[in-house]
Coordinates of C-alpha atoms in Angstrom, one line a residue:
X1 CA -9.4 9.1 32.8
X2 CA -8.1 6.5 30.3
X3 CA -10.5 3.7 29.5
X4 CA -9.8 0.2 30.9
X5 CA -10.3 -3.0 29.0
X6 CA -10.5 -6.6 30.2
X7 CA -8.4 -8.8 27.9
X8 CA -8.2 -12.5 28.6
X9 CA -7.8 -12.2 32.4
X10 CA -6.1 -8.8 32.6
X11 CA -7.5 -5.3 33.2
X12 CA -5.3 -2.9 31.2
X13 CA -5.5 0.5 29.5
X14 CA -7.5 0.3 26.3
X15 CA -4.7 1.5 24.1
X16 CA -2.3 -1.3 25.1
X17 CA -1.9 -4.2 22.7
X18 CA -3.7 -7.3 23.9
X19 CA -4.9 -9.5 21.0
X20 CA -2.6 -12.2 19.5
X21 CA -2.4 -12.5 15.7
X22 CA -3.5 -16.2 15.8
X23 CA -6.7 -15.4 17.8
X24 CA -9.4 -17.1 15.7
X25 CA -11.6 -14.0 16.2
X26 CA -9.0 -11.9 14.4
X27 CA -8.4 -14.4 11.6
X28 CA -11.8 -15.9 11.0
X29 CA -14.3 -13.7 12.9
X30 CA -14.8 -16.9 14.9
X31 CA -16.6 -15.5 17.9
X32 CA -19.7 -13.8 19.4
X33 CA -20.5 -10.6 21.3
X34 CA -23.0 -8.8 23.4
X35 CA -23.7 -5.2 24.1
X36 CA -25.4 -4.2 27.4
X37 CA -26.8 -0.8 28.1
X38 CA -25.6 1.0 31.2
X39 CA -28.1 3.3 33.0
X40 CA -27.4 5.0 36.3
X41 CA -24.2 3.1 36.6
X42 CA -26.0 -0.3 36.3
X43 CA -26.3 -2.9 33.6
X44 CA -29.7 -3.3 32.0
X45 CA -31.3 -6.7 31.1
X46 CA -28.1 -8.4 32.3
X47 CA -29.5 -11.9 32.5
X48 CA -31.2 -11.7 29.1
X49 CA -27.8 -10.8 27.6
X50 CA -26.1 -13.6 29.3
X51 CA -28.7 -16.1 28.1
X52 CA -28.3 -14.9 24.5
X53 CA -24.5 -15.1 24.8
X54 CA -24.9 -18.7 26.0
X55 CA -27.3 -19.4 23.1
X56 CA -24.8 -18.0 20.5
X57 CA -21.8 -19.8 22.0
X58 CA -23.7 -23.1 22.0
X59 CA -24.8 -22.6 18.3
X60 CA -21.1 -22.3 17.4
X61 CA -19.9 -25.2 19.5
X62 CA -18.0 -22.9 21.9
X63 CA -17.9 -23.1 25.7
X64 CA -18.4 -20.2 28.1
X65 CA -15.1 -18.5 28.9
X66 CA -15.9 -18.9 32.6
X67 CA -18.9 -19.5 34.8
X68 CA -21.9 -17.1 34.5
X69 CA -21.2 -15.8 38.1
X70 CA -17.5 -15.2 37.3
X71 CA -18.5 -13.4 34.0
X72 CA -20.9 -11.2 35.9
X73 CA -18.1 -10.3 38.3
X74 CA -15.9 -9.2 35.4
X75 CA -18.7 -7.2 33.9
X76 CA -19.2 -5.3 37.1
X77 CA -15.5 -4.7 37.6
X78 CA -15.1 -3.4 34.0
X79 CA -18.0 -1.1 34.7
X80 CA -16.5 0.1 38.0
X81 CA -13.1 0.7 36.6
X82 CA -14.5 2.8 33.7
X83 CA -16.9 4.8 35.9
X84 CA -19.6 4.8 33.3
X85 CA -23.0 6.3 34.4
X86 CA -24.7 6.1 31.0
X87 CA -23.3 4.1 28.1
X88 CA -22.7 0.5 26.9
X89 CA -20.6 -2.5 27.9
X90 CA -19.2 -4.6 25.1
X91 CA -18.1 -8.2 25.6
X92 CA -16.6 -10.5 23.0
X93 CA -15.8 -14.2 23.2
X94 CA -13.6 -15.8 20.5
X95 CA -12.9 -19.5 20.1
X96 CA -9.3 -19.0 21.2
X97 CA -5.7 -19.0 19.9
X98 CA -4.4 -21.6 17.5
X99 CA -2.4 -22.0 14.3
X100 CA -4.5 -20.7 11.4
X101 CA -6.6 -23.4 9.8
X102 CA -10.4 -23.6 9.2
X103 CA -10.9 -26.7 11.4
X104 CA -10.8 -26.1 15.2
X105 CA -9.9 -28.0 18.3
X106 CA -13.0 -28.2 20.5
X107 CA -10.7 -28.0 23.6
X108 CA -9.4 -24.5 22.8
X109 CA -9.7 -22.0 25.6
X110 CA -12.0 -19.1 24.7
X111 CA -10.7 -15.6 24.9
X112 CA -12.9 -12.9 26.6
X113 CA -12.5 -9.2 25.9
X114 CA -14.6 -6.5 27.6
X115 CA -14.8 -2.7 27.2
X116 CA -17.2 0.0 28.3
X117 CA -17.8 3.5 27.0
X118 CA -20.2 6.4 27.7
X119 CA -23.2 7.4 25.6
X120 CA -24.9 10.7 26.3
X121 CA -28.4 10.3 27.8
X122 CA -29.3 13.6 26.0
X123 CA -28.6 11.9 22.7
X124 CA -31.3 9.4 23.4
X125 CA -33.7 12.2 24.2
X126 CA -32.9 14.0 21.0
X127 CA -33.5 10.9 18.9
X128 CA -36.8 10.4 20.5
X129 CA -37.8 14.0 19.8
X130 CA -36.8 14.2 16.2
X131 CA -36.6 10.6 15.0
X132 CA -34.2 9.1 12.4
X133 CA -34.1 8.6 8.7
X134 CA -33.2 5.2 7.1
X135 CA -32.5 3.8 3.7
X136 CA -33.3 0.3 2.4
X137 CA -30.7 -2.1 1.1
X138 CA -30.6 -5.8 0.0
X139 CA -29.9 -8.1 3.0
X140 CA -26.5 -9.7 2.2
X141 CA -25.9 -11.4 5.5
X142 CA -25.6 -15.1 6.2
X143 CA -28.4 -17.5 7.1
X144 CA -27.9 -17.5 10.9
X145 CA -28.6 -13.9 12.0
X146 CA -30.0 -15.3 15.2
X147 CA -26.4 -15.8 16.3
X148 CA -24.7 -12.6 17.6
X149 CA -21.6 -13.3 15.6
X150 CA -18.7 -10.8 15.4
X151 CA -18.7 -11.4 11.6
X152 CA -20.4 -8.1 10.8
X153 CA -19.0 -7.0 7.4
X154 CA -22.4 -6.8 5.6
X155 CA -23.7 -4.8 8.6
X156 CA -20.6 -2.5 8.4
X157 CA -21.2 -1.9 4.7
X158 CA -24.9 -1.2 5.2
X159 CA -24.2 1.2 8.0
X160 CA -21.6 3.0 5.9
X161 CA -24.1 3.2 3.1
X162 CA -26.5 4.9 5.5
X163 CA -23.8 7.3 6.6
X164 CA -22.9 8.1 3.0
X165 CA -26.6 8.8 2.4
X166 CA -26.6 11.1 5.4
X167 CA -29.1 9.0 7.4
X168 CA -28.8 7.1 10.6
X169 CA -29.7 3.5 9.7
X170 CA -30.2 1.0 6.9
X171 CA -33.2 -1.4 6.9
X172 CA -32.3 -4.6 5.1
X173 CA -34.6 -6.3 2.6
X174 CA -34.7 -10.1 1.9
X175 CA -35.2 -11.8 -1.5
X176 CA -39.0 -11.6 -1.1
X177 CA -39.1 -7.9 -0.6
X178 CA -39.7 -8.2 3.2
X179 CA -37.8 -6.1 5.8
X180 CA -35.6 -8.3 8.0
X181 CA -34.1 -5.7 10.4
X182 CA -31.7 -2.8 10.5
X183 CA -28.0 -3.1 10.2
X184 CA -27.8 -2.7 14.0
X185 CA -31.5 -2.6 15.1
X186 CA -34.8 -4.5 15.0
X187 CA -37.5 -3.0 12.7
X188 CA -41.1 -2.4 13.6
X189 CA -44.2 -0.7 12.0
X190 CA -47.6 0.3 12.9
X191 CA -49.3 -0.7 9.7
X192 CA -52.0 1.1 7.7
X193 CA -54.6 -0.9 9.7
X194 CA -53.2 0.1 13.0
X195 CA -51.6 -3.2 13.8
X196 CA -48.1 -3.2 15.4
X197 CA -45.8 -5.6 13.6
X198 CA -42.3 -6.9 13.8
X199 CA -40.7 -9.9 12.1
X200 CA -40.7 -13.2 14.1
X201 CA -37.5 -14.1 15.8
X202 CA -36.4 -16.6 13.2
X203 CA -32.9 -17.2 11.7
X204 CA -33.3 -14.0 9.6
X205 CA -33.0 -11.6 12.6
X206 CA -31.3 -11.2 15.9
X207 CA -33.8 -11.5 18.7
X208 CA -33.0 -8.1 20.3
X209 CA -33.1 -7.7 24.0
X210 CA -35.1 -4.5 23.8
X211 CA -37.3 -6.3 21.3
X212 CA -38.0 -9.0 23.9
X213 CA -38.8 -6.5 26.6
X214 CA -41.1 -4.5 24.4
X215 CA -43.0 -7.6 23.4
X216 CA -43.9 -8.0 27.0
X217 CA -44.8 -4.3 27.2
X218 CA -47.0 -4.7 24.1
X219 CA -48.9 -7.5 25.8
X220 CA -49.4 -5.6 29.0
X221 CA -50.6 -2.5 27.1
X222 CA -53.1 -4.7 25.1
X223 CA -52.0 -3.2 21.7
X224 CA -53.0 -4.8 18.5
X225 CA -49.9 -6.8 17.5
X226 CA -48.6 -9.5 15.2
X227 CA -45.2 -11.1 14.9
X228 CA -45.4 -11.0 11.1
X229 CA -43.0 -10.0 8.4
X230 CA -43.8 -6.8 6.5
X231 CA -42.7 -5.5 3.1
X232 CA -40.8 -2.3 2.3
X233 CA -44.0 -1.1 0.6
X234 CA -46.0 -1.7 3.8
X235 CA -43.4 0.2 5.8
X236 CA -43.6 3.1 3.4
X237 CA -47.4 3.1 3.8
X238 CA -47.3 2.6 7.6
X239 CA -48.7 5.0 10.2
X240 CA -45.5 4.7 12.1
X241 CA -42.1 3.0 11.9
X242 CA -39.4 2.6 14.5
X243 CA -36.2 0.6 15.3
X244 CA -35.1 -0.8 18.6
X245 CA -31.7 -1.6 20.1
X246 CA -29.9 -1.7 23.5
X247 CA -27.9 1.4 22.6
X248 CA -30.8 3.8 22.4
X249 CA -33.9 1.6 23.1
X250 CA -36.5 3.1 20.7
X251 CA -35.6 5.0 17.5
X252 CA -38.7 6.6 15.8
X253 CA -38.2 6.3 12.0
X254 CA -39.7 9.4 10.3
X255 CA -38.4 8.8 6.7
X256 CA -37.4 5.8 4.6
X257 CA -35.6 6.2 1.2
X258 CA -36.6 9.9 1.3
X259 CA -40.4 9.2 1.8
X260 CA -42.0 10.6 5.0
X261 CA -43.6 8.1 7.3
X262 CA -47.0 9.3 8.5
X263 CA -46.7 13.0 9.2
X264 CA -42.9 12.8 9.2
X265 CA -42.7 13.1 13.0
X266 CA -42.2 10.5 15.8
X267 CA -45.4 8.6 16.4
X268 CA -47.6 8.1 19.5
X269 CA -47.0 4.3 19.6
X270 CA -43.2 4.7 19.5
X271 CA -43.5 7.3 22.3
X272 CA -45.8 4.9 24.3
X273 CA -43.3 2.0 24.0
X274 CA -40.3 4.2 24.7
X275 CA -42.1 5.4 27.9
X276 CA -42.9 1.8 28.8
X277 CA -39.3 0.7 28.3
X278 CA -38.1 3.6 30.5
X279 CA -40.4 2.4 33.3
X280 CA -38.9 -1.1 33.0
X281 CA -35.5 0.5 33.0
X282 CA -36.2 2.6 36.0
X283 CA -37.5 -0.4 37.9
X284 CA -34.4 -2.4 37.1
X285 CA -32.0 0.3 38.2
X286 CA -33.9 1.0 41.4
X287 CA -33.9 -2.6 42.6

C-alpha cells in the first residue's frame, strides 16, 4: 500500500509533488514540527504534542493552521489512511507561501503537512535489551532549542557524525562542558551518587514529551532525582545513562566515546522507567 500524505488540505500519495518553491519552510526553514508515537493504531500523548506545537508556533509569531479539533481530525484521518499500527506521525507547519524575503506578512496562511510511517515494535525491544552507543560533540545549535523548529542542520550533522562513527546517537556538549541533549533525544544519567539527573527544560533543550511523562513517573516511583545539568565527565562516571524520545521511549546508553557506562549493559533504572512508560502507554491506548 502506498503511503498517503496530507498536504495543505489534500490527502495524496506521498510521492506526488505538493510543496511550492516559495513556501517559507522550504526557503528559510521557517516552521515547526511534531512527531507523535503510534501504538496499537492510536496516537500517544496527543494533547501534550498539540500543546507543544502551539507553544512553538506562538514563539515564532505563527498562528495555528486550523483549530485544535480540526487538526486532531486530520491527524486521525492521516493515521487511518496509512493503516499504521506501530510507528510515528509527523506534522509540520510552515509560515506559508510568499515571495522570498526575510521579513514576513503576519497574515500569511500557514501550510500544514502530515505523514505517517511504521516503526517495528521489535526494534524498540532490541534497543532496550542491548542499549545504544553515543559520541559527544560540541553543541552548535541556536539559542532557542525549546522551539521545535524544522531548522535542524546542526542536528543532521551531529546524527551523521554518529552514523560515521558507527554509533546510534550524538550527545551535544555546551561551552561549559555540560551535556545539553542528544541530536534527537533528551539525555539522562544516574550519577555516581545514585541520583537520577536530566537538564532542566530551559532554552538549551527541547522539553521532550517522553521526558515530561517520565518526570511524573519518577515522582510516583519516589526516585532520587534532580533537574540539574551534568558534565560529560559525570556522564562517563555515571552508574547509568539513557536517552528518551517519542520514537523509541527509553534508549539505554551503554557506551560514550568508546567508554563503557557502568557494566556496559542497560541499567536497572532505565528498565524501570521503560516499564513505567509502557504502563502509561498501555493505559492511554486502552482508554
